[in-house]
mmCIF file with all atom_site columns, C-alpha atoms in Angstrom:
data_model
loop_
_atom_site.group_PDB
_atom_site.id
_atom_site.type_symbol
_atom_site.label_atom_id
_atom_site.label_alt_id
_atom_site.label_comp_id
_atom_site.label_asym_id
_atom_site.label_entity_id
_atom_site.label_seq_id
_atom_site.pdbx_PDB_ins_code
_atom_site.Cartn_x
_atom_site.Cartn_y
_atom_site.Cartn_z
_atom_site.occupancy
_atom_site.B_iso_or_equiv
_atom_site.pdbx_formal_charge
_atom_site.auth_seq_id
_atom_site.auth_comp_id
_atom_site.auth_asym_id
_atom_site.auth_atom_id
_atom_site.pdbx_PDB_model_num
ATOM 1  C CA . UNK A 1 1  ? -100.921 50.271 -55.682 1.00 73.00 ? 133 UNK A CA 1
ATOM 2  C CA . UNK A 1 2  ? -103.678 50.355 -58.495 1.00 84.00 ? 134 UNK A CA 1
ATOM 3  C CA . UNK A 1 3  ? -107.250 51.659 -58.146 1.00 89.00 ? 135 UNK A CA 1
ATOM 4  C CA . UNK A 1 4  ? -108.461 48.089 -58.759 1.00 88.00 ? 136 UNK A CA 1
ATOM 5  C CA . UNK A 1 5  ? -106.039 46.439 -56.172 1.00 91.00 ? 137 UNK A CA 1
ATOM 6  C CA . UNK A 1 6  ? -107.211 48.977 -53.464 1.00 93.00 ? 138 UNK A CA 1
ATOM 7  C CA . UNK A 1 7  ? -110.961 48.235 -54.347 1.00 93.00 ? 139 UNK A CA 1
ATOM 8  C CA . UNK A 1 8  ? -110.143 44.394 -53.876 1.00 95.00 ? 140 UNK A CA 1
ATOM 9  C CA . UNK A 1 9  ? -108.527 45.169 -50.473 1.00 95.00 ? 141 UNK A CA 1
ATOM 10 C CA . UNK A 1 10 ? -111.561 47.267 -49.297 1.00 96.00 ? 142 UNK A CA 1
ATOM 11 C CA . UNK A 1 11 ? -113.902 44.325 -50.680 1.00 96.00 ? 143 UNK A CA 1
ATOM 12 C CA . UNK A 1 12 ? -111.808 41.606 -48.550 1.00 97.00 ? 144 UNK A CA 1
ATOM 13 C CA . UNK A 1 13 ? -111.803 43.926 -45.521 1.00 96.00 ? 145 UNK A CA 1
ATOM 14 C CA . UNK A 1 14 ? -115.540 44.718 -45.630 1.00 96.00 ? 146 UNK A CA 1
ATOM 15 C CA . UNK A 1 15 ? -116.353 40.921 -45.848 1.00 97.00 ? 147 UNK A CA 1
ATOM 16 C CA . UNK A 1 16 ? -114.115 39.948 -43.012 1.00 97.00 ? 148 UNK A CA 1
ATOM 17 C CA . UNK A 1 17 ? -114.640 42.624 -40.650 1.00 96.00 ? 149 UNK A CA 1
ATOM 18 C CA . UNK A 1 18 ? -118.138 41.636 -39.619 1.00 96.00 ? 150 UNK A CA 1
ATOM 19 C CA . UNK A 1 19 ? -116.740 38.047 -39.083 1.00 95.00 ? 151 UNK A CA 1
ATOM 20 C CA . UNK A 1 20 ? -114.361 38.757 -36.478 1.00 96.00 ? 152 UNK A CA 1
ATOM 21 C CA . UNK A 1 21 ? -114.370 39.930 -32.855 1.00 96.00 ? 153 UNK A CA 1
ATOM 22 C CA . UNK A 1 22 ? -111.078 41.696 -32.783 1.00 95.00 ? 154 UNK A CA 1
ATOM 23 C CA . UNK A 1 23 ? -111.470 44.326 -35.646 1.00 92.00 ? 155 UNK A CA 1
ATOM 24 C CA . UNK A 1 24 ? -108.502 46.238 -34.641 1.00 95.00 ? 156 UNK A CA 1
ATOM 25 C CA . UNK A 1 25 ? -106.186 43.367 -35.249 1.00 95.00 ? 157 UNK A CA 1
ATOM 26 C CA . UNK A 1 26 ? -107.295 43.093 -38.861 1.00 97.00 ? 158 UNK A CA 1
ATOM 27 C CA . UNK A 1 27 ? -104.606 43.863 -41.331 1.00 97.00 ? 159 UNK A CA 1
ATOM 28 C CA . UNK A 1 28 ? -105.144 43.595 -45.120 1.00 96.00 ? 160 UNK A CA 1
ATOM 29 C CA . UNK A 1 29 ? -102.275 44.209 -47.593 1.00 96.00 ? 161 UNK A CA 1
ATOM 30 C CA . UNK A 1 30 ? -101.917 43.660 -51.167 1.00 96.00 ? 162 UNK A CA 1
ATOM 31 C CA . UNK A 1 31 ? -98.930  43.500 -53.624 1.00 94.00 ? 163 UNK A CA 1
ATOM 32 C CA . UNK A 1 32 ? -98.902  43.049 -57.414 1.00 93.00 ? 164 UNK A CA 1
ATOM 33 C CA . UNK A 1 33 ? -96.468  40.762 -58.819 1.00 90.00 ? 165 UNK A CA 1
ATOM 34 C CA . UNK A 1 34 ? -94.848  41.257 -62.330 1.00 90.00 ? 166 UNK A CA 1
ATOM 35 C CA . UNK A 1 35 ? -97.081  38.893 -64.059 1.00 91.00 ? 167 UNK A CA 1
ATOM 36 C CA . UNK A 1 36 ? -100.096 41.064 -62.850 1.00 87.00 ? 168 UNK A CA 1
ATOM 37 C CA . UNK A 1 37 ? -101.210 38.767 -60.079 1.00 93.00 ? 169 UNK A CA 1
ATOM 38 C CA . UNK A 1 38 ? -102.642 40.568 -56.949 1.00 95.00 ? 170 UNK A CA 1
ATOM 39 C CA . UNK A 1 39 ? -101.631 38.858 -53.684 1.00 96.00 ? 171 UNK A CA 1
ATOM 40 C CA . UNK A 1 40 ? -104.055 39.863 -50.871 1.00 97.00 ? 172 UNK A CA 1
ATOM 41 C CA . UNK A 1 41 ? -102.666 38.766 -47.416 1.00 97.00 ? 173 UNK A CA 1
ATOM 42 C CA . UNK A 1 42 ? -104.856 39.086 -44.294 1.00 97.00 ? 174 UNK A CA 1
ATOM 43 C CA . UNK A 1 43 ? -103.814 38.958 -40.607 1.00 97.00 ? 175 UNK A CA 1
ATOM 44 C CA . UNK A 1 44 ? -106.322 38.504 -37.858 1.00 97.00 ? 176 UNK A CA 1
ATOM 45 C CA . UNK A 1 45 ? -106.200 37.699 -34.252 1.00 95.00 ? 177 UNK A CA 1
ATOM 46 C CA . UNK A 1 46 ? -105.570 34.161 -33.650 1.00 95.00 ? 178 UNK A CA 1
ATOM 47 C CA . UNK A 1 47 ? -108.929 33.783 -32.003 1.00 95.00 ? 179 UNK A CA 1
ATOM 48 C CA . UNK A 1 48 ? -110.615 34.920 -35.007 1.00 95.00 ? 180 UNK A CA 1
ATOM 49 C CA . UNK A 1 49 ? -108.722 32.826 -37.397 1.00 95.00 ? 181 UNK A CA 1
ATOM 50 C CA . UNK A 1 50 ? -111.230 29.931 -37.276 1.00 96.00 ? 182 UNK A CA 1
ATOM 51 C CA . UNK A 1 51 ? -114.124 32.346 -37.956 1.00 96.00 ? 183 UNK A CA 1
ATOM 52 C CA . UNK A 1 52 ? -112.479 33.569 -41.064 1.00 97.00 ? 184 UNK A CA 1
ATOM 53 C CA . UNK A 1 53 ? -111.639 30.066 -42.352 1.00 96.00 ? 185 UNK A CA 1
ATOM 54 C CA . UNK A 1 54 ? -115.207 28.615 -41.528 1.00 96.00 ? 186 UNK A CA 1
ATOM 55 C CA . UNK A 1 55 ? -116.294 25.171 -41.435 1.00 96.00 ? 187 UNK A CA 1
ATOM 56 C CA . UNK A 1 56 ? -114.431 23.158 -43.809 1.00 97.00 ? 188 UNK A CA 1
ATOM 57 C CA . UNK A 1 57 ? -112.886 26.200 -45.201 1.00 97.00 ? 189 UNK A CA 1
ATOM 58 C CA . UNK A 1 58 ? -116.107 27.524 -46.708 1.00 97.00 ? 190 UNK A CA 1
ATOM 59 C CA . UNK A 1 59 ? -115.678 31.090 -45.519 1.00 97.00 ? 191 UNK A CA 1
ATOM 60 C CA . UNK A 1 60 ? -112.249 31.673 -46.781 1.00 97.00 ? 192 UNK A CA 1
ATOM 61 C CA . UNK A 1 61 ? -113.365 30.045 -50.089 1.00 98.00 ? 193 UNK A CA 1
ATOM 62 C CA . UNK A 1 62 ? -116.023 32.345 -50.297 1.00 97.00 ? 194 UNK A CA 1
ATOM 63 C CA . UNK A 1 63 ? -113.932 35.349 -49.621 1.00 97.00 ? 195 UNK A CA 1
ATOM 64 C CA . UNK A 1 64 ? -111.393 34.103 -52.478 1.00 97.00 ? 196 UNK A CA 1
ATOM 65 C CA . UNK A 1 65 ? -114.313 33.558 -54.856 1.00 97.00 ? 197 UNK A CA 1
ATOM 66 C CA . UNK A 1 66 ? -115.674 37.165 -54.279 1.00 96.00 ? 198 UNK A CA 1
ATOM 67 C CA . UNK A 1 67 ? -112.146 38.727 -54.738 1.00 96.00 ? 199 UNK A CA 1
ATOM 68 C CA . UNK A 1 68 ? -111.604 36.647 -57.968 1.00 96.00 ? 200 UNK A CA 1
ATOM 69 C CA . UNK A 1 69 ? -114.986 37.530 -59.296 1.00 96.00 ? 201 UNK A CA 1
ATOM 70 C CA . UNK A 1 70 ? -114.314 41.314 -58.640 1.00 93.00 ? 202 UNK A CA 1
ATOM 71 C CA . UNK A 1 71 ? -110.974 41.185 -60.480 1.00 93.00 ? 203 UNK A CA 1
ATOM 72 C CA . UNK A 1 72 ? -112.206 39.227 -63.185 1.00 93.00 ? 204 UNK A CA 1
ATOM 73 C CA . UNK A 1 73 ? -113.657 42.493 -64.797 1.00 89.00 ? 205 UNK A CA 1
ATOM 74 C CA . UNK A 1 74 ? -110.330 43.355 -65.813 1.00 88.00 ? 206 UNK A CA 1
ATOM 75 C CA . UNK A 1 75 ? -108.883 40.010 -66.308 1.00 91.00 ? 207 UNK A CA 1
ATOM 76 C CA . UNK A 1 76 ? -106.605 40.157 -63.247 1.00 92.00 ? 208 UNK A CA 1
ATOM 77 C CA . UNK A 1 77 ? -105.894 37.087 -61.093 1.00 95.00 ? 209 UNK A CA 1
ATOM 78 C CA . UNK A 1 78 ? -106.158 37.409 -57.309 1.00 96.00 ? 210 UNK A CA 1
ATOM 79 C CA . UNK A 1 79 ? -104.875 35.032 -54.730 1.00 96.00 ? 211 UNK A CA 1
ATOM 80 C CA . UNK A 1 80 ? -106.094 35.697 -51.033 1.00 97.00 ? 212 UNK A CA 1
ATOM 81 C CA . UNK A 1 81 ? -104.120 34.175 -48.165 1.00 97.00 ? 213 UNK A CA 1
ATOM 82 C CA . UNK A 1 82 ? -104.739 34.196 -44.398 1.00 96.00 ? 214 UNK A CA 1
ATOM 83 C CA . UNK A 1 83 ? -101.409 34.612 -42.714 1.00 94.00 ? 215 UNK A CA 1
ATOM 84 C CA . UNK A 1 84 ? -100.608 33.254 -39.040 1.00 81.00 ? 216 UNK A CA 1
#
């Protein structure tokens, strides 16, 4: 995993952790596709999923925007997904 990918994972984790009640259940993993796209996948306790998504999806949209902005410095495409 590249240093930039680790930075993006750290960013996502540092933004999500204050939003949730069950911090021990937070898992953030990233993988890189052959085309250079970074896929960041999060798992949270099912009780915290609504907090991460936010009203009308605003929180998850903001998290995706931050991750993409951080990756744009090097022209990398990032996808952030919340897994069940």
